[in-house]
PDB file of C-alpha atoms and ligand atoms in Angstrom:
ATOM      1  CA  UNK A 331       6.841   8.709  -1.239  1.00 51.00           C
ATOM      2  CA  UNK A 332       7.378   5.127   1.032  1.00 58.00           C
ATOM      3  CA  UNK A 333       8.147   1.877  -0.056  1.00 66.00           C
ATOM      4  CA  UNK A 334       5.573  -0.042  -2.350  1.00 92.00           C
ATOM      5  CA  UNK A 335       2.855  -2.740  -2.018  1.00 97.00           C
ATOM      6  CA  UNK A 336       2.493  -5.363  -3.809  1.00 97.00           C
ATOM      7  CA  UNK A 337      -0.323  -7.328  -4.755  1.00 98.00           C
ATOM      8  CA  UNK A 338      -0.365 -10.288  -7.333  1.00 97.00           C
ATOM      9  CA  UNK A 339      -2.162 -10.603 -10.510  1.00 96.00           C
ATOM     10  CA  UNK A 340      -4.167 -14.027 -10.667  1.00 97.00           C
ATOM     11  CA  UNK A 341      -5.251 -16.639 -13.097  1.00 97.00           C
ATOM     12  CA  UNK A 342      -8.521 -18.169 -13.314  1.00 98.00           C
ATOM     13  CA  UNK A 343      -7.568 -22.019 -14.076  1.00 97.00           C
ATOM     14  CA  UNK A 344     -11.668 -23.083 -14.261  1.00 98.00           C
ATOM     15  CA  UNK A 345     -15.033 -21.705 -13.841  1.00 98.00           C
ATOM     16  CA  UNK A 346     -14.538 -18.387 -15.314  1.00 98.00           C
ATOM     17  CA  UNK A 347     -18.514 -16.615 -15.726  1.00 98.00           C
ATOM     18  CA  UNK A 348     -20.173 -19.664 -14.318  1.00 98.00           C
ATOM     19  CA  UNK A 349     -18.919 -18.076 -11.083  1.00 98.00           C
ATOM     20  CA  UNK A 350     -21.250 -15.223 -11.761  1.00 97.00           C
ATOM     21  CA  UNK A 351     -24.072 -17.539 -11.322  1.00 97.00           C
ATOM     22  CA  UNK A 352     -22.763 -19.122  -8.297  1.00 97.00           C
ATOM     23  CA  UNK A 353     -20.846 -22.123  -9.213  1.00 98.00           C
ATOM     24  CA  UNK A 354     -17.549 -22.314  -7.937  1.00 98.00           C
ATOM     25  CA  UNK A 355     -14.120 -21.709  -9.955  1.00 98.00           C
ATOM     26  CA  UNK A 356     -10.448 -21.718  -9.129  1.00 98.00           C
ATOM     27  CA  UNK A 357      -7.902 -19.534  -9.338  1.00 97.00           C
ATOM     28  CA  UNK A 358      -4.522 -18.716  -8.943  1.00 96.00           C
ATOM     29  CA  UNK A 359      -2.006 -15.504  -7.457  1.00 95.00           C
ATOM     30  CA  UNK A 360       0.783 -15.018  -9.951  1.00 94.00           C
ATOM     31  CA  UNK A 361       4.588 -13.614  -9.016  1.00 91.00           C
ATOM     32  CA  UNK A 362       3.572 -11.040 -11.549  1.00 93.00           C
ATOM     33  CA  UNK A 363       1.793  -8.122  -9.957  1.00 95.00           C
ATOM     34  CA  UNK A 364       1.842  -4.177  -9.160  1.00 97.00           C
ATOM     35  CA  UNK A 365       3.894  -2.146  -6.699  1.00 97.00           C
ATOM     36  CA  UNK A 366       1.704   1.095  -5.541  1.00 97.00           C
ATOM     37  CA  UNK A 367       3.215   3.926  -3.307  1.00 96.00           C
ATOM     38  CA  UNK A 368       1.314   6.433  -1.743  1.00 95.00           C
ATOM     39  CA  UNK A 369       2.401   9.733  -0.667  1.00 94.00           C
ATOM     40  CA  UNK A 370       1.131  13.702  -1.353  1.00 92.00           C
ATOM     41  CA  UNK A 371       0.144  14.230  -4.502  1.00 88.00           C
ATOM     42  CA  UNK A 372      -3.157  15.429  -6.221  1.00 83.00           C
ATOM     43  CA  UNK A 373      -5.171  12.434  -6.982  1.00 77.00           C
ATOM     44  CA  UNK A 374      -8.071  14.920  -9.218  1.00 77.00           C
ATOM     45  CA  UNK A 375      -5.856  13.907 -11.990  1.00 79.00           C
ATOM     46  CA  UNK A 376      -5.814  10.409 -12.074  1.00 85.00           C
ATOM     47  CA  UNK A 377      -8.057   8.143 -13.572  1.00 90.00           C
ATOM     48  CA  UNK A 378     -11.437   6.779 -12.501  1.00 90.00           C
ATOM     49  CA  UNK A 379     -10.364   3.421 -10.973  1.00 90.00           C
ATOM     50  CA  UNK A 380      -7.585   5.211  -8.876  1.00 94.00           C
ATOM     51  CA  UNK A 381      -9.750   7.746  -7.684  1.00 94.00           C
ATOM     52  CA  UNK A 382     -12.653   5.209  -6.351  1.00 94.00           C
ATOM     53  CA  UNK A 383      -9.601   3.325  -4.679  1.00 96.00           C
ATOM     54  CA  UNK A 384      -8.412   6.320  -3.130  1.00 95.00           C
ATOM     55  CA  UNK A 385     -11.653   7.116  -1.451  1.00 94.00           C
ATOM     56  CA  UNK A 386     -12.854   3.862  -0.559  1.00 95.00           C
ATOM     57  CA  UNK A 387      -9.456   3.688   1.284  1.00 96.00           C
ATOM     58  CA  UNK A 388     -10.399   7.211   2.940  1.00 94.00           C
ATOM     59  CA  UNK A 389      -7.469   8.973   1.776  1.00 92.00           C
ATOM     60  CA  UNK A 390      -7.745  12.834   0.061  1.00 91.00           C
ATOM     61  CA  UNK A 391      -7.862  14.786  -2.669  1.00 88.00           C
ATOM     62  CA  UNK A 392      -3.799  15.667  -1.699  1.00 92.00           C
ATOM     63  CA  UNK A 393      -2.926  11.674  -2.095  1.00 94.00           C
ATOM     64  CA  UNK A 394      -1.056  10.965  -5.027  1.00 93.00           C
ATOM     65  CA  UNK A 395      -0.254   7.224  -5.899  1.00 96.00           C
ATOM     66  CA  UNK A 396       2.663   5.864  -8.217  1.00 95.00           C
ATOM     67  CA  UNK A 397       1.569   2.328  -9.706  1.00 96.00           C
ATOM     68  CA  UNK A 398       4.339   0.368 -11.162  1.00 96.00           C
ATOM     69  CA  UNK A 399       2.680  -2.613 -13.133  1.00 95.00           C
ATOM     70  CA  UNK A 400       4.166  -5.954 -14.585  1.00 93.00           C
ATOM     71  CA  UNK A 401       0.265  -7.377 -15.509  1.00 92.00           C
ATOM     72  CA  UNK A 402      -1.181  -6.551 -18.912  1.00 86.00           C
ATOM     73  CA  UNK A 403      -4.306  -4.678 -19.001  1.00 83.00           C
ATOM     74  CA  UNK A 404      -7.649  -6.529 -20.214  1.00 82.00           C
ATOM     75  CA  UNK A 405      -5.658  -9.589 -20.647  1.00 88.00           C
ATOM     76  CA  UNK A 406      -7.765 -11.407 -17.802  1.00 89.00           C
ATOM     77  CA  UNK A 407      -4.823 -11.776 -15.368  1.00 94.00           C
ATOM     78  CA  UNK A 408      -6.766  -9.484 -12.377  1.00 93.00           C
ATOM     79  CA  UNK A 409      -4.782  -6.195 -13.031  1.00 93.00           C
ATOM     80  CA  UNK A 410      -8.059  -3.900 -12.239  1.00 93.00           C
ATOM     81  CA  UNK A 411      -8.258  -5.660  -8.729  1.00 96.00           C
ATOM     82  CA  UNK A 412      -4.360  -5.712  -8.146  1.00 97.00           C
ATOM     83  CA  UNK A 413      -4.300  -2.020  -8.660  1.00 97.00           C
ATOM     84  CA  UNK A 414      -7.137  -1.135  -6.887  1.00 97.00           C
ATOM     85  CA  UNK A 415      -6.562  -3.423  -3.420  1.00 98.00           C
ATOM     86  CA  UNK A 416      -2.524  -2.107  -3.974  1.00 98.00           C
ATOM     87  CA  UNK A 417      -3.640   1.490  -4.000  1.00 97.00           C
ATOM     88  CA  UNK A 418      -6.135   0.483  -0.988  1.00 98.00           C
ATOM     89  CA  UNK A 419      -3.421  -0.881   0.860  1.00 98.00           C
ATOM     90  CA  UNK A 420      -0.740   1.606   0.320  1.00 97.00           C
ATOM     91  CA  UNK A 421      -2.911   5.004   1.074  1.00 97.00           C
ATOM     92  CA  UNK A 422      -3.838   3.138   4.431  1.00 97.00           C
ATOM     93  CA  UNK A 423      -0.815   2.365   5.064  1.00 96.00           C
ATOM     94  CA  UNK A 424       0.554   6.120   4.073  1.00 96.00           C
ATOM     95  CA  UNK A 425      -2.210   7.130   6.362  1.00 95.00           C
ATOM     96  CA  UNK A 426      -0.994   5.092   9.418  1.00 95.00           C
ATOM     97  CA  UNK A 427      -4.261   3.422   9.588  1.00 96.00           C
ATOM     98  CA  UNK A 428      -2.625  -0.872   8.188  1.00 95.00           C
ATOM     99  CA  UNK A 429      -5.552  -2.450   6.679  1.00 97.00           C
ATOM    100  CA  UNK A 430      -6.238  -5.873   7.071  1.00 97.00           C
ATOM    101  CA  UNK A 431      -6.833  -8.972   4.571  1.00 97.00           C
ATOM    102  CA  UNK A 432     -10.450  -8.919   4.911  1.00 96.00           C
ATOM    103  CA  UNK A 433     -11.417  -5.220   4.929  1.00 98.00           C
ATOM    104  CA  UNK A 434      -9.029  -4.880   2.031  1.00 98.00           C
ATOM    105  CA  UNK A 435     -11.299  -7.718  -0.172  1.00 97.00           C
ATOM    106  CA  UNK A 436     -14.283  -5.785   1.303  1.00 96.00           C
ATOM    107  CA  UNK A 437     -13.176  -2.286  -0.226  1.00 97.00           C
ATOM    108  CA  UNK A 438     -11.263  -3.854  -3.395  1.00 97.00           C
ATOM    109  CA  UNK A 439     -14.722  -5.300  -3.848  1.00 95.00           C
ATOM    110  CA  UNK A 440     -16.548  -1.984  -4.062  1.00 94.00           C
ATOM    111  CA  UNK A 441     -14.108  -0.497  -6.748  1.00 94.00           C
ATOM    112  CA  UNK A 442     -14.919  -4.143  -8.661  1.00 92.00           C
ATOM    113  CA  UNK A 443     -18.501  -3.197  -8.853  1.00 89.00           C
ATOM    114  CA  UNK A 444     -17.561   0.280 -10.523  1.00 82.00           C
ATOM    115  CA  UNK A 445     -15.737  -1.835 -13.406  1.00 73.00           C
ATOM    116  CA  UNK A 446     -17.616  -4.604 -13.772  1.00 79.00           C
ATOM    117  CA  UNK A 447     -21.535  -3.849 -12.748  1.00 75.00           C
ATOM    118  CA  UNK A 448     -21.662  -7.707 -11.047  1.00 84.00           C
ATOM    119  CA  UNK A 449     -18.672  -9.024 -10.140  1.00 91.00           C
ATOM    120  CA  UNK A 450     -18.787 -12.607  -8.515  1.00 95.00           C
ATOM    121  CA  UNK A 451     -15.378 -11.458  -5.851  1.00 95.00           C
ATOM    122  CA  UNK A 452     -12.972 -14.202  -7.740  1.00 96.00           C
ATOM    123  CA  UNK A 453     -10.767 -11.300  -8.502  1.00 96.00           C
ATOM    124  CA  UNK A 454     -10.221  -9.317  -5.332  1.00 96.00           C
ATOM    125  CA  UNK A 455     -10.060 -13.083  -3.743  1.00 96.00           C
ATOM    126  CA  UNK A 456      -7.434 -14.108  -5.673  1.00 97.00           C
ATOM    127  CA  UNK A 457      -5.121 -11.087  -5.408  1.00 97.00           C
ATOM    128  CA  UNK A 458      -5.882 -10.227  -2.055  1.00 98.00           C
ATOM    129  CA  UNK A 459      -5.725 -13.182  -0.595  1.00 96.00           C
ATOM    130  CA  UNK A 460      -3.013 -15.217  -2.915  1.00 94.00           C
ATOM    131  CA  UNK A 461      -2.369 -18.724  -3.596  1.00 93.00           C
ATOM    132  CA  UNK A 462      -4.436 -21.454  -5.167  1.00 95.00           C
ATOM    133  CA  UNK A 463      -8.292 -21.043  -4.159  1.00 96.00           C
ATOM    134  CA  UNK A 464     -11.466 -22.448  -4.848  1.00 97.00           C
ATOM    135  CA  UNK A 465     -13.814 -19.324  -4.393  1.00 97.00           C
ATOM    136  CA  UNK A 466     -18.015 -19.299  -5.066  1.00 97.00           C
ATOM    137  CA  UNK A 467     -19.836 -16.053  -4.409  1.00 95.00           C
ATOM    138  CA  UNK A 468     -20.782 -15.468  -0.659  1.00 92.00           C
ATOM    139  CA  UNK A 469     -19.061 -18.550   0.740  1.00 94.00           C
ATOM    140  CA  UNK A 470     -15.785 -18.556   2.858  1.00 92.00           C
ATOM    141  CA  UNK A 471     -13.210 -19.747   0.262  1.00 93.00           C
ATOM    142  CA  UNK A 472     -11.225 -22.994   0.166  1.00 95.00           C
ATOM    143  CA  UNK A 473      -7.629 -22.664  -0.289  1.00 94.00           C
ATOM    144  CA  UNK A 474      -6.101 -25.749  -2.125  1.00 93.00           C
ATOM    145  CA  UNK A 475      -2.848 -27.420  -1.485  1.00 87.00           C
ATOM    146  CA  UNK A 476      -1.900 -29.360  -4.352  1.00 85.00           C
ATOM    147  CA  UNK A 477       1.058 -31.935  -5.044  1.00 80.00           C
ATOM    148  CA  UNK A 478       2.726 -30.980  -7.656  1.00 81.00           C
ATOM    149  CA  UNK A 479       3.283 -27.361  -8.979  1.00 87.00           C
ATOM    150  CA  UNK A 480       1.495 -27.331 -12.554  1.00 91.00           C
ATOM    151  CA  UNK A 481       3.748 -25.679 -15.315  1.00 92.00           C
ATOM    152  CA  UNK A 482       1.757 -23.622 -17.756  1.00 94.00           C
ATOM    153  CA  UNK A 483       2.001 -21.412 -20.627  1.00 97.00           C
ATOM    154  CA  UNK A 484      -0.605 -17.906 -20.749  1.00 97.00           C
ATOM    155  CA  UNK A 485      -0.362 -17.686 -24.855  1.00 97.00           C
ATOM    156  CA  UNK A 486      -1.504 -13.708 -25.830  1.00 97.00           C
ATOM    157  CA  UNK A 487      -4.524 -14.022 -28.100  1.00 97.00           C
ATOM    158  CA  UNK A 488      -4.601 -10.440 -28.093  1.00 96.00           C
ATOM    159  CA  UNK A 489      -6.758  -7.172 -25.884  1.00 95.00           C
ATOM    160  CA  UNK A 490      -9.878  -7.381 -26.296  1.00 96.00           C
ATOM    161  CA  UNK A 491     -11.940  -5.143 -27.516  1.00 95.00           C
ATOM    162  CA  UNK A 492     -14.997  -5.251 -24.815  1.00 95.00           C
ATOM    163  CA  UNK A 493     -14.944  -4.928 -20.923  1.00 92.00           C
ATOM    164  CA  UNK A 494     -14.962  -7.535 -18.656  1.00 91.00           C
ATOM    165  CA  UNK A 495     -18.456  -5.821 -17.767  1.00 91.00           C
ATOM    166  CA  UNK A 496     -19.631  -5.902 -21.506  1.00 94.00           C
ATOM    167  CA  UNK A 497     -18.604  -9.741 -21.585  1.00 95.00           C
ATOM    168  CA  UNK A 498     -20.473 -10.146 -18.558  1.00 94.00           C
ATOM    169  CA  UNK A 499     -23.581  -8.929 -20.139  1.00 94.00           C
ATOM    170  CA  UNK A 500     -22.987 -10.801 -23.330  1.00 96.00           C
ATOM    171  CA  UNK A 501     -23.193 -14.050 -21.303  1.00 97.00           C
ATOM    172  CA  UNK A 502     -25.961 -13.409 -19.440  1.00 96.00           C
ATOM    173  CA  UNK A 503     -28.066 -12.470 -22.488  1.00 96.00           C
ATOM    174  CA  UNK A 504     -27.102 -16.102 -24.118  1.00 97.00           C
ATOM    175  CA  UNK A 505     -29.605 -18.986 -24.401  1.00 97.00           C
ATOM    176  CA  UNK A 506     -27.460 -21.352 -23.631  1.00 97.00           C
ATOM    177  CA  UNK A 507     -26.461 -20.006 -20.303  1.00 98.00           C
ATOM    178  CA  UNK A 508     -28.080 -22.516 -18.178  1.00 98.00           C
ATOM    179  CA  UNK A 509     -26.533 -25.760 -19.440  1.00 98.00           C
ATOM    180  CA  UNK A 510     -22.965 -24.107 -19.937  1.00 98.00           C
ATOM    181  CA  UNK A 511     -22.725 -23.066 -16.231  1.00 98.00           C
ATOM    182  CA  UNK A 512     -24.340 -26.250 -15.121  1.00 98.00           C
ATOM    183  CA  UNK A 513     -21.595 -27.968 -17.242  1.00 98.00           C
ATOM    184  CA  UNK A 514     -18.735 -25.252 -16.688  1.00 98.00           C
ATOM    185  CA  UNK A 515     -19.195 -25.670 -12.547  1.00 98.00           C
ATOM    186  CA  UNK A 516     -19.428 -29.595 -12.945  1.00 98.00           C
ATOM    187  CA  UNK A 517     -16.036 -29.854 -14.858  1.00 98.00           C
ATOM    188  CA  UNK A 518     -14.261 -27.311 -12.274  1.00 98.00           C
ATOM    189  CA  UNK A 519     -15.347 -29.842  -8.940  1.00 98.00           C
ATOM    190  CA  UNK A 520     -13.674 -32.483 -11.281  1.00 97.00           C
ATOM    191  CA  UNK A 521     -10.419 -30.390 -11.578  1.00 96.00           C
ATOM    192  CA  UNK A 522     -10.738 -29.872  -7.942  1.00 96.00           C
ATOM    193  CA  UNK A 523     -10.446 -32.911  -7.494  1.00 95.00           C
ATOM    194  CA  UNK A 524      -8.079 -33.448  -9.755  1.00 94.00           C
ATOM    195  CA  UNK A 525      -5.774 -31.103  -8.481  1.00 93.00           C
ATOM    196  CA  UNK A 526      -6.237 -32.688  -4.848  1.00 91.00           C
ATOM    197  CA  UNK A 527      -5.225 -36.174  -6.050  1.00 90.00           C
ATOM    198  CA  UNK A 528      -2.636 -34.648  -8.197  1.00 88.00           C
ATOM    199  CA  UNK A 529      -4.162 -35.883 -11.428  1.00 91.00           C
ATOM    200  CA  UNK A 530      -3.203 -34.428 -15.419  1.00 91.00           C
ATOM    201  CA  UNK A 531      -6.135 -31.467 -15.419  1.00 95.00           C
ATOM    202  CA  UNK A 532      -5.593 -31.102 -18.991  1.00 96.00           C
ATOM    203  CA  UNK A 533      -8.691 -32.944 -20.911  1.00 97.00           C
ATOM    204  CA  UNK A 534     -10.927 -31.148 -18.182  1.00 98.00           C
ATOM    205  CA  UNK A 535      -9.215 -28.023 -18.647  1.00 98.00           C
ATOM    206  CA  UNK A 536      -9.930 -28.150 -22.312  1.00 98.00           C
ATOM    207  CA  UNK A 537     -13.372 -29.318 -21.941  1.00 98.00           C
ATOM    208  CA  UNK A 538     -13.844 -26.143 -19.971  1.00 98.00           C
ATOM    209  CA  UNK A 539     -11.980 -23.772 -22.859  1.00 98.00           C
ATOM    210  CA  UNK A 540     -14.543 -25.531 -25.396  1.00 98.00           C
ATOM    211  CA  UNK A 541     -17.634 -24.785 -23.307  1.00 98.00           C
ATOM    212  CA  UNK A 542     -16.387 -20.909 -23.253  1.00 98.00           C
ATOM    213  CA  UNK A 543     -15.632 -21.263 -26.815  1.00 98.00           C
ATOM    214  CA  UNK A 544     -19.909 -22.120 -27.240  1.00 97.00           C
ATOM    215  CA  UNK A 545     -20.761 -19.705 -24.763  1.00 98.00           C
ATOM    216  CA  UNK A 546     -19.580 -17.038 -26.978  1.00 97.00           C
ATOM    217  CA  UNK A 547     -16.834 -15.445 -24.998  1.00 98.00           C
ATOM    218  CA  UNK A 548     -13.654 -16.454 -27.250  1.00 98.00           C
ATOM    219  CA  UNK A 549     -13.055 -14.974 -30.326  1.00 98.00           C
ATOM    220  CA  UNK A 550     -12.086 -15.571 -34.073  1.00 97.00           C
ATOM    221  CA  UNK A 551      -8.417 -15.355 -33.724  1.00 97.00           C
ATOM    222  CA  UNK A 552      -8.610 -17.250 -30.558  1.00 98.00           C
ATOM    223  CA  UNK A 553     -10.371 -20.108 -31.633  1.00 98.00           C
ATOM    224  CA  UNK A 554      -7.931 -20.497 -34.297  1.00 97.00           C
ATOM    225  CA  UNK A 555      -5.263 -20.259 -31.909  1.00 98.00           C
ATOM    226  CA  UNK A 556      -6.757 -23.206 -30.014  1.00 98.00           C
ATOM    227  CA  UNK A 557      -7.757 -25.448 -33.330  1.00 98.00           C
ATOM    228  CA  UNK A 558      -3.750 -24.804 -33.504  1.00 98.00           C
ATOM    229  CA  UNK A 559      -2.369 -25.627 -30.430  1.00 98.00           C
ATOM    230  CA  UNK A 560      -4.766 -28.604 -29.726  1.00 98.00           C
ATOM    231  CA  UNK A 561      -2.624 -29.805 -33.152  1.00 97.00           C
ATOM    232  CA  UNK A 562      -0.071 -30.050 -31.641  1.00 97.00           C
ATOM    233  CA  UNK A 563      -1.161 -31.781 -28.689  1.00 97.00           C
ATOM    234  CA  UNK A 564      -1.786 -28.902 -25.668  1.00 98.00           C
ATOM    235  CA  UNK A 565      -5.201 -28.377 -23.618  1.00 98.00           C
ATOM    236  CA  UNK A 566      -6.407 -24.916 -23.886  1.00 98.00           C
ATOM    237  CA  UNK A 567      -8.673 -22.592 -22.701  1.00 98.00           C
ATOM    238  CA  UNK A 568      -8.730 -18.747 -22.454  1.00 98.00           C
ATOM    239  CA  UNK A 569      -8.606 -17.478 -19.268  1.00 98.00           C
ATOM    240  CA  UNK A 570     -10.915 -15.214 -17.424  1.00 96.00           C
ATOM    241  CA  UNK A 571     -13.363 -13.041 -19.003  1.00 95.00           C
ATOM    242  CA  UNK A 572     -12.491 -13.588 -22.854  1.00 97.00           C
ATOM    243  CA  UNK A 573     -13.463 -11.541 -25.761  1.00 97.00           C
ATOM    244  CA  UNK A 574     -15.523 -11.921 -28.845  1.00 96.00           C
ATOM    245  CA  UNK A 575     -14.728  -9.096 -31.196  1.00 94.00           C
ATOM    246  CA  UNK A 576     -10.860  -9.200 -31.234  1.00 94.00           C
ATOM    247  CA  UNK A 577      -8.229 -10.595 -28.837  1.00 96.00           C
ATOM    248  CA  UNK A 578      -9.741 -12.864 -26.119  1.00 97.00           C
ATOM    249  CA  UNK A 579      -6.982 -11.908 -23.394  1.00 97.00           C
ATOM    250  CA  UNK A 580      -4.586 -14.658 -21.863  1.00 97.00           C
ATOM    251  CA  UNK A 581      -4.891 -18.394 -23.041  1.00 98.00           C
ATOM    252  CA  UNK A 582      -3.607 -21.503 -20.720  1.00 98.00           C
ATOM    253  CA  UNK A 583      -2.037 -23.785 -22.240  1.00 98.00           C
ATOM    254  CA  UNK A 584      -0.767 -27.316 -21.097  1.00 97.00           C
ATOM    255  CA  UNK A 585       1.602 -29.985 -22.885  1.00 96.00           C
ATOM    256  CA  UNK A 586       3.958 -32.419 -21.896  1.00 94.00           C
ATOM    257  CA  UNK A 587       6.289 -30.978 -24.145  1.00 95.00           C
ATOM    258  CA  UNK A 588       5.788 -26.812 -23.600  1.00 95.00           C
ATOM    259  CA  UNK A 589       9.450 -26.643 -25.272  1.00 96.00           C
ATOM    260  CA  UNK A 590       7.720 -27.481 -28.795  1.00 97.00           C
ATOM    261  CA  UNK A 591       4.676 -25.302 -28.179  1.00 98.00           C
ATOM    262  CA  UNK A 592       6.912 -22.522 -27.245  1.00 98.00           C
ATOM    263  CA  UNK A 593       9.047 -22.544 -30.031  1.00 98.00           C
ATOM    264  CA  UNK A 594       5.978 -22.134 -32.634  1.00 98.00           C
ATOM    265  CA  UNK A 595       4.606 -19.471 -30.911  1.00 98.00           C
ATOM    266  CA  UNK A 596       8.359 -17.959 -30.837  1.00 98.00           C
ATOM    267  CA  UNK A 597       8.139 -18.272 -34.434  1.00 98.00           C
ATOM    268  CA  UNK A 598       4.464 -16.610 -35.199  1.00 97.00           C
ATOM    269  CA  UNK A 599       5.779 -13.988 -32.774  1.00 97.00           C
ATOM    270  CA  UNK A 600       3.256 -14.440 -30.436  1.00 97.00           C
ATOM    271  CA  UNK A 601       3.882 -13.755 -27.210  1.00 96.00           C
ATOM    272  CA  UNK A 602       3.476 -15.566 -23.176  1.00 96.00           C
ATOM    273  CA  UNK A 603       4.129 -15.935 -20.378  1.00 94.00           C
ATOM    274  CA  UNK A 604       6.012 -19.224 -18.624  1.00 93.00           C
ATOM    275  CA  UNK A 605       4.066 -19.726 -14.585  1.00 91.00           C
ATOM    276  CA  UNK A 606       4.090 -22.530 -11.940  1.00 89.00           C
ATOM    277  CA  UNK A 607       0.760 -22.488 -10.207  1.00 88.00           C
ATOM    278  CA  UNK A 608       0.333 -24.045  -6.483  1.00 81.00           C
ATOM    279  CA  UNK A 609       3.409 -22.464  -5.815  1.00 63.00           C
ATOM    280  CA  UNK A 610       3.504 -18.991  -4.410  1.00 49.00           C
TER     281      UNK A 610
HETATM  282  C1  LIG B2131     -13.273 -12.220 -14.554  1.00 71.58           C
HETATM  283  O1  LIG B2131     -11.917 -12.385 -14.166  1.00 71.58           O
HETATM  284  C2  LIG B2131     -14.082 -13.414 -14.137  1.00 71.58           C
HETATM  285  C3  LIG B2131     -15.561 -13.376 -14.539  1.00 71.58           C
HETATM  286  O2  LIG B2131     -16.126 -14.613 -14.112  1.00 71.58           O
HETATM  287  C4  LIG B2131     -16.296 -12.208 -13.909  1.00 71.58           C
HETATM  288  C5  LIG B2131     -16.442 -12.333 -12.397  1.00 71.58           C
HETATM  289  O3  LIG B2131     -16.389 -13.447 -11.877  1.00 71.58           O
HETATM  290  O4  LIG B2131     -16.640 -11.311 -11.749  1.00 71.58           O
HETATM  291  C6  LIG B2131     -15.731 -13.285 -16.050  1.00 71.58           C
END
């Protein structure tokens, strides 16, 4: 076995599902990610996701991988493409055949379509290529350079219960799916913007959480997370795929005072995470 790769998880700060339908959304690397090593191994008993990425990358039956992994599955924070473009990376790598940035969002893209059916690409963009991005489906992305580093909280609502896939399906078979990702891509060019000027994104932000809240893809326990927090004077809004029958992954939140919000959620015992984005 060799040294590791690492690849970032990401965070999904707007546009979330209208990016499915082309409308842009941003997104963020995190410093939290996984650290793959390649080496011999037998890779017939691993699971389905690390097998595609295995052979995608070219590499054998006798390639075994070791994946280390700080991101929390289903939680929205990119960990299926982080594992598979790590794996990608490191078996090419193991294979003394280096991959490069744009082949590796190529062939990260291919294992996407095996867990998701139609992913837009934000993922494998994100982690692959790192930083703060603008990304919409087919077009070269914009990366973003923003003034000041925004501090934010990603408040546990809990796993959820469907697939990013099955979410992707719920959305497409709602009736309100046209105006929501007209609205939902018109809010995230204002945050853009925002961002650019280095503007508060909060009242956007949780303009955007409330228009996934109607389009169905944020839970009970979720939405009474957010009726809670938005007491107590944060912006919300879940981030990346949600879920509808239990948890609804990671929630953002933003407040000028994250000391208060952190020390309720200390005491309901719900768990976060603390993350500067625009800084990588
Ligand atoms: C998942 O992180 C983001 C979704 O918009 C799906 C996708 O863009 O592929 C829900």
């Amino acid at each position: 076995m060799r040294s590791g790769v690492f690849i970032p998880g990401k965070v999904i700060l707007a546009g979330e599902h209208a990016v499915v339908y082309g409308k842009p959304a941003l997104a963020a690397s995190l410093r939290l990610g996984v650290v793959v090593v390649a080496g011999e191994g037998n890779s017939s008993r691993e699971n389905e996701l690390v097998r595609k990425a295995i052979t995608v990358a070219g590499g054998s039956e006798e390639i075994g991988v070791r994946i280390e992994s700080e991101l929390p599955v289903g939680a929205g924070l990119g960990s299926s493409a982080a594992v598979a473009a790590a794996i990608i990376q490191a078996v090419r790598e193991y294979v003394g055949k280096p991959i490069g940035q744009d082949e590796l969002f190529e062939l990260t893209m291919k294992c996407e379509r095996l867990a998701h059916g139609n992913p837009s690409g934000i993922d494998p963009a994100t982690v692959v290529y790192g930083g703060l991005i603008v990304y919409t489906k087919g077009q070269p992305f914009e990366r973003l350079a923003i003034k000041r580093p925004l501090k934010v909280l990603l408040v546990n609502t809990g796993k959820p219960q469907e697939s990013t896939k099955e979410m992707v399906e719920l959305v497409a078979k709602n009736p309100d799916k046209e105006r929501l990702v007209e609205e939902i891509g018109e809010l995230t060019k204002k945050i853009r913007q925002e961002l650019i000027e280095g503007q508060e994104i909060g009242e956007f932000l949780d303009q955007n959480g409330r228009l996934l809240e109607e389009l169905q893809v944020v839970g009970e326990r979720a939405r009474g997370l957010s009726r809670e927090l938005r007491g107590m004077g944060a912006k919300v809004k879940i981030t990346g795929a949600g879920g509808r029958g239990k948890g609804s992954g990671m929630m953002i939140a933003l407040s000028p005072d994250l000391a208060k919000i952190k020390r309720w959620l200390d005491n309901k015992q719900i768990t976060y995470l603390e993350t500067k984005i625009g800084k990588v």
